[in-house]
Structures are given as structure tokens and as C-alpha cells.
């Protein structure tokens, strides 16, 4: 007979997740480019997004865990050390290069059956772009000035047909994003970028399933099928089978989180044994794309906080603001700040503040200090 799941309080589950996200320590990865590499390796991926009302989310996520983070540290990892690369996880993300074999099958699938989004790109266009890259070297879309411009058929599309060709080649694993200046990407042939003589061997389906589970266990501590397979429902069946196998071997422990007993969760025994009742009272102003925030249902389950991303909602209907940032204090989300960086004036503006808890004078002082650090990060190099 299967054992009943281990009961876990919501606060304990929250502490495990915060610790797994390395938000319970001031500088868990150290400093410099090595810290950036270590942070991305631990988290598994760092999401990229175009919105820049404040600093873009990939830099923000890293700064939240690396107080001395500099934007050049990420550029060093991507373009010089080649220790991280860009690819699609649940969104476009920075991923450790050592994990690339787990993405090779998806690249091959795009070669055999491109999605409808790229349906207008022909094999001949791919061959021509490949020859051009071989001859001219790495290219950004700005370097290509001989396109015959077309009408955009989607808000995120480009009037340059070459952009869609390069995007398809990126998903096919034929080119890598060798550098990024803001949101302008420079593409290079993937073998030349990494110095390969041949593409890495593709991971097996079984290895990919284990990778997804282990990545979630490392960065989430307590996991559910939804949290492991975020926006990846087809993977759930195989992941569940692996979880059941590990439970039988006592490598995973089923847990029931207080108030969410109907949602199955699991954790490794060592994670549960390391649990303590103490939580440092650190303050983090988090990106809405931070791994702690992006899975909204999980966030509400663990923190009782329902974050609203309202950038695409009409202003009159917004509750928290255009680009609200949750404020994590210790083990609570105590406020949401809608911030905007005024780079001309050299300041960060508070458009709106929504409080969820009374933090007292000491807490207010801690938030003010965090805002000061955040402003220095926003306006720094």
C-alpha cells in the first residue's frame, strides 16, 4: 500500500522554493562572469523579453541573485566564453551550453517540419542565407540592407524577409545568436560560433525527461507536474512515469502542501531534511518574468498572491500597473511596484505602489534600501 504524502505547511513549501531559487542568500553565486554562468546553470534557464520600461528581464533576473551583476558579464558568457546560448524553453531564454544536447531533437524537428509561422521560408532561402553567412561572417538584421521590404502580417514580424529566414535557421539549430545588443541579435553559423566540427549528439527522449525533472527539482525544490512541464503538456505523461519510478526507489517523496492537498507534489529526501524554520528577511524587487513569479498558479498556491501582468491591458482596467514588480520580503510578497526608469533624469519613477501587508517602519526602510539598489542597477553600466 502506498504511503500517504508527507504533510508540508505552505510556509515550509515556500521556504524550500525560495531557497531553491537562491533568493534566501545575499550573493549565492559570487560575482563576475563566473557568477552569471553559475546562476544560469542552477536555474536552468533565464527568460528573455523585449519590454524595457525598466531593465530587460534577463538582466533583472540575474541581478536579483548577483548584487554586483554587470550586463557585460552576460555578454562575456554568450559571445566570448560561449558558456550560454539562446533557445526556446517555455519562452526565448538563456540556457547553459552544456545543456544543448537536450535541445538538439527540437532543432531537428524544426528541420523536418517547420511550424506554420515559418511556412513561407523555402529551403532555397535557407541555403542562400547559409552561403551568405559563410562568406560575410556573422550578421544582424541591420546588416542586411538588400531585402525587398514586405508588409508585416503580425505585430512581431519584420518587414525584412531575411529576419524570418534567420529565425527559422535559429530554431533549426543552423545558426546561433552570437551576440545581442539590446534586442538586436547577431547570428552566426552554429558550428563556427561554438568551434564545432559537428553538432553535439542529441539526447535521448529518456534523457530529456530526466533533464526536465532534475532541472525543476534543482530550481524549485518542491515540484508538481505543472511546474516541471510549464507550457509543455505533452511531456507530462513521461515525466509522471519517471516520478513514479523514483518514488518507488525512494529517490522522491510525495508531499501534500497545506491548502493544496489535491495537487500532487514531490521533493527529494535531502531537500526535506535540510528544511529549517528560519528565513532571512531579505528584500527582492523581482521581475514579473522571474522564475519565482512566472508560474502564476504555483505562485498563488505557495504565496497566496495572484500577480497580474497588465502591460497589454488598457490603462483604465489595470489594478497593479503597466509593469508591476512584486516585492519579496523574507517569505512574503508584501507589495507590487509599477516602476519606470527615466534615463534622461537619472531616476526610477514609482508609477503606482500596491501594498499587501503592513511591514512597519523597519520593513519600509528595507524596501527603500532595495529601491536604492535597484535604481543604481537600472542606471549603471
Tab-separated table of C-alpha atoms in Angstrom:
chain	number	residue	atom	x	y	z
A	1	UNK	CA	0.000	0.000	0.000
A	2	UNK	CA	1.340	3.431	-0.954
A	3	UNK	CA	2.242	5.721	1.915
A	4	UNK	CA	0.229	8.882	2.458
A	5	UNK	CA	2.034	12.004	1.213
A	6	UNK	CA	4.125	13.877	3.739
A	7	UNK	CA	2.229	16.916	5.031
A	8	UNK	CA	4.037	20.172	4.334
A	9	UNK	CA	2.880	23.564	5.533
A	10	UNK	CA	2.513	26.325	2.964
A	11	UNK	CA	5.243	28.296	4.738
A	12	UNK	CA	7.639	25.333	4.646
A	13	UNK	CA	6.943	24.790	0.931
A	14	UNK	CA	7.545	28.482	0.350
A	15	UNK	CA	10.895	28.352	2.166
A	16	UNK	CA	12.009	25.395	0.073
A	17	UNK	CA	11.150	27.179	-3.149
A	18	UNK	CA	12.826	30.454	-2.127
A	19	UNK	CA	15.969	28.558	-1.144
A	20	UNK	CA	15.957	26.600	-4.417
A	21	UNK	CA	15.713	29.909	-6.279
A	22	UNK	CA	18.719	31.162	-4.266
A	23	UNK	CA	16.746	34.170	-3.031
A	24	UNK	CA	17.465	33.389	0.619
A	25	UNK	CA	21.116	34.454	0.389
A	26	UNK	CA	22.539	37.864	-0.447
A	27	UNK	CA	25.115	36.733	-3.036
A	28	UNK	CA	24.738	32.969	-3.568
A	29	UNK	CA	26.775	32.778	-6.789
A	30	UNK	CA	29.549	35.238	-6.033
A	31	UNK	CA	30.453	37.888	-8.586
A	32	UNK	CA	31.644	38.428	-12.158
A	33	UNK	CA	31.049	36.370	-15.326
A	34	UNK	CA	31.504	33.097	-13.411
A	35	UNK	CA	28.580	34.035	-11.163
A	36	UNK	CA	26.368	34.659	-14.193
A	37	UNK	CA	27.314	31.280	-15.639
A	38	UNK	CA	26.629	29.561	-12.301
A	39	UNK	CA	23.259	31.290	-11.859
A	40	UNK	CA	22.017	30.259	-15.300
A	41	UNK	CA	23.284	26.719	-14.750
A	42	UNK	CA	21.445	26.477	-11.436
A	43	UNK	CA	18.177	27.986	-12.625
A	44	UNK	CA	18.303	26.022	-15.882
A	45	UNK	CA	17.253	28.990	-17.979
A	46	UNK	CA	16.762	32.751	-17.744
A	47	UNK	CA	13.902	34.198	-19.766
A	48	UNK	CA	14.417	36.969	-22.339
A	49	UNK	CA	11.762	39.595	-23.073
A	50	UNK	CA	11.576	42.785	-25.103
A	51	UNK	CA	9.837	45.102	-22.613
A	52	UNK	CA	12.290	47.718	-21.359
A	53	UNK	CA	10.267	50.214	-19.315
A	54	UNK	CA	12.866	49.138	-16.786
A	55	UNK	CA	15.944	46.987	-17.481
A	56	UNK	CA	15.048	43.920	-19.537
A	57	UNK	CA	14.116	40.848	-17.573
A	58	UNK	CA	17.162	38.659	-18.315
A	59	UNK	CA	19.452	41.233	-16.711
A	60	UNK	CA	16.955	41.834	-13.891
A	61	UNK	CA	16.647	38.122	-13.037
A	62	UNK	CA	20.417	37.761	-12.826
A	63	UNK	CA	20.854	40.936	-10.779
A	64	UNK	CA	18.308	39.637	-8.239
A	65	UNK	CA	20.757	36.832	-7.428
A	66	UNK	CA	24.049	38.598	-8.181
A	67	UNK	CA	24.166	42.019	-6.465
A	68	UNK	CA	27.331	43.008	-8.355
A	69	UNK	CA	25.977	41.853	-11.722
A	70	UNK	CA	27.119	43.768	-14.806
A	71	UNK	CA	25.461	43.448	-18.211
A	72	UNK	CA	28.838	42.711	-19.758
A	73	UNK	CA	29.047	39.528	-17.675
A	74	UNK	CA	26.218	38.007	-19.716
A	75	UNK	CA	27.776	39.192	-22.986
A	76	UNK	CA	31.049	37.550	-21.889
A	77	UNK	CA	29.262	34.245	-21.334
A	78	UNK	CA	27.345	34.377	-24.605
A	79	UNK	CA	29.859	35.786	-27.065
A	80	UNK	CA	33.321	35.056	-25.634
A	81	UNK	CA	33.196	32.067	-23.302
A	82	UNK	CA	30.230	30.546	-25.247
A	83	UNK	CA	29.055	29.031	-21.945
A	84	UNK	CA	25.415	30.028	-22.515
A	85	UNK	CA	23.255	30.059	-25.629
A	86	UNK	CA	19.800	31.251	-26.565
A	87	UNK	CA	16.966	28.870	-27.317
A	88	UNK	CA	13.304	28.252	-26.608
A	89	UNK	CA	12.324	26.717	-23.257
A	90	UNK	CA	8.804	27.906	-22.392
A	91	UNK	CA	9.963	31.207	-23.924
A	92	UNK	CA	13.150	32.501	-25.513
A	93	UNK	CA	15.800	32.060	-22.832
A	94	UNK	CA	19.479	31.880	-21.978
A	95	UNK	CA	20.431	28.241	-21.347
A	96	UNK	CA	23.742	26.644	-20.263
A	97	UNK	CA	25.654	25.420	-23.320
A	98	UNK	CA	26.285	22.125	-21.562
A	99	UNK	CA	22.530	21.506	-21.835
A	100	UNK	CA	22.452	21.960	-25.610
A	101	UNK	CA	22.134	18.198	-26.391
A	102	UNK	CA	18.690	18.260	-24.740
A	103	UNK	CA	17.541	20.784	-27.357
A	104	UNK	CA	19.033	19.101	-30.445
A	105	UNK	CA	15.944	16.897	-31.022
A	106	UNK	CA	13.733	20.013	-31.135
A	107	UNK	CA	16.144	21.605	-33.624
A	108	UNK	CA	15.990	18.531	-35.835
A	109	UNK	CA	12.187	18.503	-35.630
A	110	UNK	CA	12.101	22.063	-36.990
A	111	UNK	CA	14.241	20.945	-39.922
A	112	UNK	CA	11.873	18.122	-40.791
A	113	UNK	CA	8.649	20.026	-40.162
A	114	UNK	CA	8.870	23.814	-39.758
A	115	UNK	CA	5.939	25.432	-37.992
A	116	UNK	CA	3.319	27.389	-39.918
A	117	UNK	CA	4.935	30.614	-38.654
A	118	UNK	CA	7.872	29.917	-40.975
A	119	UNK	CA	5.788	28.347	-43.727
A	120	UNK	CA	6.780	30.953	-46.310
A	121	UNK	CA	10.515	30.296	-45.922
A	122	UNK	CA	11.856	27.991	-48.637
A	123	UNK	CA	14.832	25.602	-48.478
A	124	UNK	CA	16.458	27.698	-51.188
A	125	UNK	CA	16.271	30.799	-48.956
A	126	UNK	CA	17.938	28.840	-46.144
A	127	UNK	CA	20.728	27.719	-48.487
A	128	UNK	CA	21.278	31.285	-49.713
A	129	UNK	CA	21.465	32.633	-46.167
A	130	UNK	CA	23.888	29.862	-45.202
A	131	UNK	CA	26.177	30.824	-48.104
A	132	UNK	CA	25.928	34.483	-47.155
A	133	UNK	CA	26.922	33.797	-43.561
A	134	UNK	CA	29.833	31.652	-44.712
A	135	UNK	CA	31.051	34.468	-46.983
A	136	UNK	CA	30.285	37.586	-44.926
A	137	UNK	CA	30.582	36.268	-41.371
A	138	UNK	CA	28.093	36.935	-38.521
A	139	UNK	CA	25.134	39.137	-39.477
A	140	UNK	CA	22.400	41.054	-37.734
A	141	UNK	CA	19.192	42.045	-39.452
A	142	UNK	CA	20.591	45.592	-39.595
A	143	UNK	CA	23.493	44.320	-41.698
A	144	UNK	CA	21.103	43.086	-44.380
A	145	UNK	CA	20.106	46.098	-46.437
A	146	UNK	CA	19.235	44.477	-49.771
A	147	UNK	CA	15.884	42.994	-48.722
A	148	UNK	CA	12.751	43.850	-50.661
A	149	UNK	CA	10.566	45.049	-47.784
A	150	UNK	CA	7.162	43.423	-47.329
A	151	UNK	CA	4.047	44.279	-45.336
A	152	UNK	CA	4.028	42.895	-41.789
A	153	UNK	CA	1.475	40.134	-41.236
A	154	UNK	CA	1.932	40.086	-37.445
A	155	UNK	CA	2.851	42.786	-34.887
A	156	UNK	CA	6.057	40.901	-34.018
A	157	UNK	CA	7.017	40.196	-37.614
A	158	UNK	CA	9.570	42.139	-39.646
A	159	UNK	CA	9.301	43.889	-42.990
A	160	UNK	CA	12.594	42.209	-43.899
A	161	UNK	CA	12.076	38.654	-45.218
A	162	UNK	CA	15.627	37.786	-44.124
A	163	UNK	CA	14.584	38.041	-40.484
A	164	UNK	CA	12.151	35.157	-40.820
A	165	UNK	CA	14.786	33.095	-42.642
A	166	UNK	CA	17.271	33.672	-39.817
A	167	UNK	CA	14.617	32.907	-37.196
A	168	UNK	CA	13.821	29.585	-38.840
A	169	UNK	CA	17.509	28.715	-39.075
A	170	UNK	CA	17.835	29.583	-35.382
A	171	UNK	CA	15.074	27.154	-34.404
A	172	UNK	CA	16.567	24.535	-36.728
A	173	UNK	CA	19.902	24.822	-34.949
A	174	UNK	CA	21.688	26.006	-38.099
A	175	UNK	CA	22.639	29.368	-36.597
A	176	UNK	CA	23.274	30.599	-33.077
A	177	UNK	CA	22.744	34.057	-31.651
A	178	UNK	CA	26.370	35.025	-31.308
A	179	UNK	CA	25.751	38.401	-29.682
A	180	UNK	CA	22.925	40.647	-28.599
A	181	UNK	CA	22.850	44.441	-28.497
A	182	UNK	CA	19.625	45.275	-26.693
A	183	UNK	CA	17.166	43.183	-28.668
A	184	UNK	CA	19.193	43.256	-31.907
A	185	UNK	CA	20.612	39.782	-32.457
A	186	UNK	CA	23.731	38.869	-34.403
A	187	UNK	CA	23.553	35.428	-35.994
A	188	UNK	CA	26.413	33.119	-36.894
A	189	UNK	CA	26.609	29.590	-38.214
A	190	UNK	CA	26.291	27.458	-35.116
A	191	UNK	CA	29.339	25.304	-35.828
A	192	UNK	CA	31.544	28.333	-36.373
A	193	UNK	CA	30.194	30.078	-33.271
A	194	UNK	CA	30.972	27.144	-30.990
A	195	UNK	CA	34.015	25.899	-32.925
A	196	UNK	CA	32.403	22.524	-33.632
A	197	UNK	CA	33.302	20.076	-36.338
A	198	UNK	CA	29.869	18.512	-35.875
A	199	UNK	CA	26.729	19.167	-33.848
A	200	UNK	CA	26.566	17.538	-30.376
A	201	UNK	CA	24.849	14.196	-30.176
A	202	UNK	CA	21.151	14.532	-29.441
A	203	UNK	CA	19.962	13.447	-26.000
A	204	UNK	CA	17.533	10.541	-25.968
A	205	UNK	CA	13.887	11.018	-25.084
A	206	UNK	CA	14.524	9.346	-21.742
A	207	UNK	CA	17.440	11.674	-21.003
A	208	UNK	CA	15.343	14.726	-21.880
A	209	UNK	CA	12.595	13.663	-19.478
A	210	UNK	CA	15.155	13.226	-16.680
A	211	UNK	CA	16.678	16.598	-17.545
A	212	UNK	CA	13.326	18.367	-17.201
A	213	UNK	CA	12.609	16.715	-13.859
A	214	UNK	CA	16.086	17.329	-12.438
A	215	UNK	CA	16.095	20.949	-13.608
A	216	UNK	CA	12.824	21.567	-11.784
A	217	UNK	CA	13.945	19.774	-8.610
A	218	UNK	CA	17.113	21.873	-8.504
A	219	UNK	CA	15.446	25.248	-9.063
A	220	UNK	CA	12.045	24.658	-7.408
A	221	UNK	CA	12.722	22.235	-4.561
A	222	UNK	CA	9.105	21.039	-4.367
A	223	UNK	CA	7.650	20.190	-7.764
A	224	UNK	CA	4.356	19.323	-9.428
A	225	UNK	CA	3.655	18.085	-12.935
A	226	UNK	CA	2.563	21.583	-13.917
A	227	UNK	CA	5.687	23.220	-12.511
A	228	UNK	CA	8.004	20.717	-14.229
A	229	UNK	CA	6.158	20.878	-17.555
A	230	UNK	CA	5.322	24.582	-17.655
A	231	UNK	CA	3.664	25.193	-21.065
A	232	UNK	CA	4.801	21.693	-22.086
A	233	UNK	CA	1.745	19.488	-21.519
A	234	UNK	CA	2.861	16.717	-23.952
A	235	UNK	CA	5.788	15.917	-21.623
A	236	UNK	CA	3.585	15.200	-18.601
A	237	UNK	CA	2.950	11.500	-19.198
A	238	UNK	CA	6.631	10.562	-19.437
A	239	UNK	CA	7.561	12.850	-16.527
A	240	UNK	CA	4.889	11.275	-14.323
A	241	UNK	CA	6.195	7.792	-15.128
A	242	UNK	CA	9.725	8.851	-14.150
A	243	UNK	CA	8.430	10.419	-10.927
A	244	UNK	CA	6.601	7.201	-10.009
A	245	UNK	CA	9.765	5.216	-10.679
A	246	UNK	CA	11.802	7.483	-8.402
A	247	UNK	CA	9.165	7.323	-5.678
A	248	UNK	CA	9.361	3.511	-5.750
A	249	UNK	CA	13.146	3.776	-5.386
A	250	UNK	CA	12.694	6.306	-2.568
A	251	UNK	CA	14.506	8.987	-4.529
A	252	UNK	CA	11.438	11.222	-4.328
A	253	UNK	CA	8.910	11.747	-1.538
A	254	UNK	CA	5.245	12.617	-2.271
A	255	UNK	CA	4.182	15.705	-0.319
A	256	UNK	CA	0.837	17.367	0.306
A	257	UNK	CA	1.002	21.140	0.696
A	258	UNK	CA	-1.354	22.668	3.210
A	259	UNK	CA	-4.347	24.139	1.389
A	260	UNK	CA	-3.463	22.443	-1.891
A	261	UNK	CA	-3.677	18.775	-0.983
A	262	UNK	CA	-5.378	17.876	-4.267
A	263	UNK	CA	-2.325	18.935	-6.285
A	264	UNK	CA	0.362	16.234	-6.171
A	265	UNK	CA	3.835	17.462	-5.265
A	266	UNK	CA	7.171	15.739	-4.752
A	267	UNK	CA	10.578	16.577	-3.276
A	268	UNK	CA	13.899	14.847	-2.785
A	269	UNK	CA	14.542	13.475	0.736
A	270	UNK	CA	17.647	15.661	1.160
A	271	UNK	CA	15.590	18.776	0.398
A	272	UNK	CA	13.103	17.936	3.128
A	273	UNK	CA	15.835	17.045	5.609
A	274	UNK	CA	17.535	20.419	5.048
A	275	UNK	CA	14.358	22.355	5.818
A	276	UNK	CA	14.638	24.816	8.698
A	277	UNK	CA	12.131	27.225	10.158
A	278	UNK	CA	14.334	30.259	9.619
A	279	UNK	CA	14.072	32.564	6.619
A	280	UNK	CA	16.405	35.555	6.127
A	281	UNK	CA	14.413	38.768	5.862
A	282	UNK	CA	15.940	39.824	2.533
A	283	UNK	CA	14.079	42.161	0.178
A	284	UNK	CA	13.988	41.488	-3.562
A	285	UNK	CA	12.241	43.593	-6.197
A	286	UNK	CA	11.500	40.862	-8.731
A	287	UNK	CA	10.815	40.849	-12.445
A	288	UNK	CA	7.362	39.563	-13.468
A	289	UNK	CA	9.333	37.083	-15.619
A	290	UNK	CA	11.436	35.871	-12.671
A	291	UNK	CA	11.266	32.080	-12.214
A	292	UNK	CA	9.618	32.665	-8.824
A	293	UNK	CA	6.862	34.742	-10.421
A	294	UNK	CA	6.275	33.457	-13.952
A	295	UNK	CA	4.215	30.386	-12.997
A	296	UNK	CA	1.164	32.261	-11.747
A	297	UNK	CA	-0.866	29.305	-10.392
A	298	UNK	CA	2.107	27.991	-8.441
A	299	UNK	CA	2.817	31.478	-7.107
A	300	UNK	CA	-0.737	31.820	-5.829
A	301	UNK	CA	-0.678	28.343	-4.304
A	302	UNK	CA	2.582	28.925	-2.398
A	303	UNK	CA	2.246	32.621	-1.535
A	304	UNK	CA	-1.468	33.324	-1.747
A	305	UNK	CA	-0.553	36.085	-4.181
A	306	UNK	CA	-2.215	36.497	-7.562
A	307	UNK	CA	0.166	38.500	-9.761
A	308	UNK	CA	-1.324	40.471	-12.642
A	309	UNK	CA	0.723	41.175	-15.751
A	310	UNK	CA	-1.047	44.150	-17.261
A	311	UNK	CA	1.256	45.529	-19.949
A	312	UNK	CA	-1.237	44.546	-22.642
A	313	UNK	CA	-4.355	45.622	-20.749
A	314	UNK	CA	-5.949	49.061	-21.330
A	315	UNK	CA	-4.755	51.544	-18.700
A	316	UNK	CA	-8.243	52.076	-17.271
A	317	UNK	CA	-8.554	48.357	-16.419
A	318	UNK	CA	-5.177	47.921	-14.704
A	319	UNK	CA	-5.034	47.172	-10.985
A	320	UNK	CA	-1.291	46.914	-10.284
A	321	UNK	CA	0.040	48.937	-13.206
A	322	UNK	CA	1.678	48.564	-16.611
A	323	UNK	CA	4.734	46.575	-15.449
A	324	UNK	CA	4.277	45.801	-11.762
A	325	UNK	CA	7.191	44.209	-9.893
A	326	UNK	CA	6.428	42.014	-6.860
A	327	UNK	CA	8.392	42.828	-3.707
A	328	UNK	CA	9.538	39.712	-1.835
A	329	UNK	CA	10.380	40.356	1.827
A	330	UNK	CA	11.603	37.246	3.580
A	331	UNK	CA	8.911	34.677	2.776
A	332	UNK	CA	6.102	37.109	1.866
A	333	UNK	CA	5.196	39.167	-1.166
A	334	UNK	CA	4.349	42.437	0.556
A	335	UNK	CA	3.834	44.879	-2.312
A	336	UNK	CA	3.845	45.423	-6.066
A	337	UNK	CA	5.644	48.417	-7.562
A	338	UNK	CA	4.889	49.749	-11.023
A	339	UNK	CA	8.251	51.289	-11.873
A	340	UNK	CA	9.618	53.171	-14.855
A	341	UNK	CA	13.207	54.173	-15.482
A	342	UNK	CA	13.663	57.782	-16.595
A	343	UNK	CA	17.154	57.530	-18.024
A	344	UNK	CA	17.266	61.192	-19.037
A	345	UNK	CA	16.546	62.372	-15.494
A	346	UNK	CA	18.653	59.585	-13.981
A	347	UNK	CA	15.961	58.197	-11.707
A	348	UNK	CA	13.426	55.401	-11.280
A	349	UNK	CA	9.833	56.590	-11.029
A	350	UNK	CA	7.203	54.859	-8.885
A	351	UNK	CA	4.104	54.970	-11.072
A	352	UNK	CA	1.989	53.084	-8.556
A	353	UNK	CA	2.508	51.139	-5.345
A	354	UNK	CA	0.108	48.449	-4.134
A	355	UNK	CA	0.643	47.137	-0.597
A	356	UNK	CA	-0.435	43.681	0.541
A	357	UNK	CA	0.953	43.765	4.094
A	358	UNK	CA	1.919	46.238	6.790
A	359	UNK	CA	5.692	45.890	7.018
A	360	UNK	CA	6.260	48.514	9.709
A	361	UNK	CA	8.965	51.167	9.850
A	362	UNK	CA	11.815	48.661	9.657
A	363	UNK	CA	10.269	46.973	6.643
A	364	UNK	CA	9.729	50.313	4.908
A	365	UNK	CA	13.376	51.157	5.457
A	366	UNK	CA	14.385	47.798	3.917
A	367	UNK	CA	12.188	48.452	0.865
A	368	UNK	CA	13.704	51.926	0.453
A	369	UNK	CA	17.188	50.415	0.562
A	370	UNK	CA	16.164	47.824	-2.026
A	371	UNK	CA	14.778	50.580	-4.254
A	372	UNK	CA	18.085	52.436	-3.969
A	373	UNK	CA	19.998	49.337	-5.061
A	374	UNK	CA	17.502	48.777	-7.859
A	375	UNK	CA	17.918	52.336	-9.119
A	376	UNK	CA	21.712	52.030	-9.124
A	377	UNK	CA	21.394	48.809	-11.131
A	378	UNK	CA	18.977	50.421	-13.606
A	379	UNK	CA	21.207	53.390	-14.290
A	380	UNK	CA	24.562	51.620	-14.110
A	381	UNK	CA	26.604	50.230	-16.993
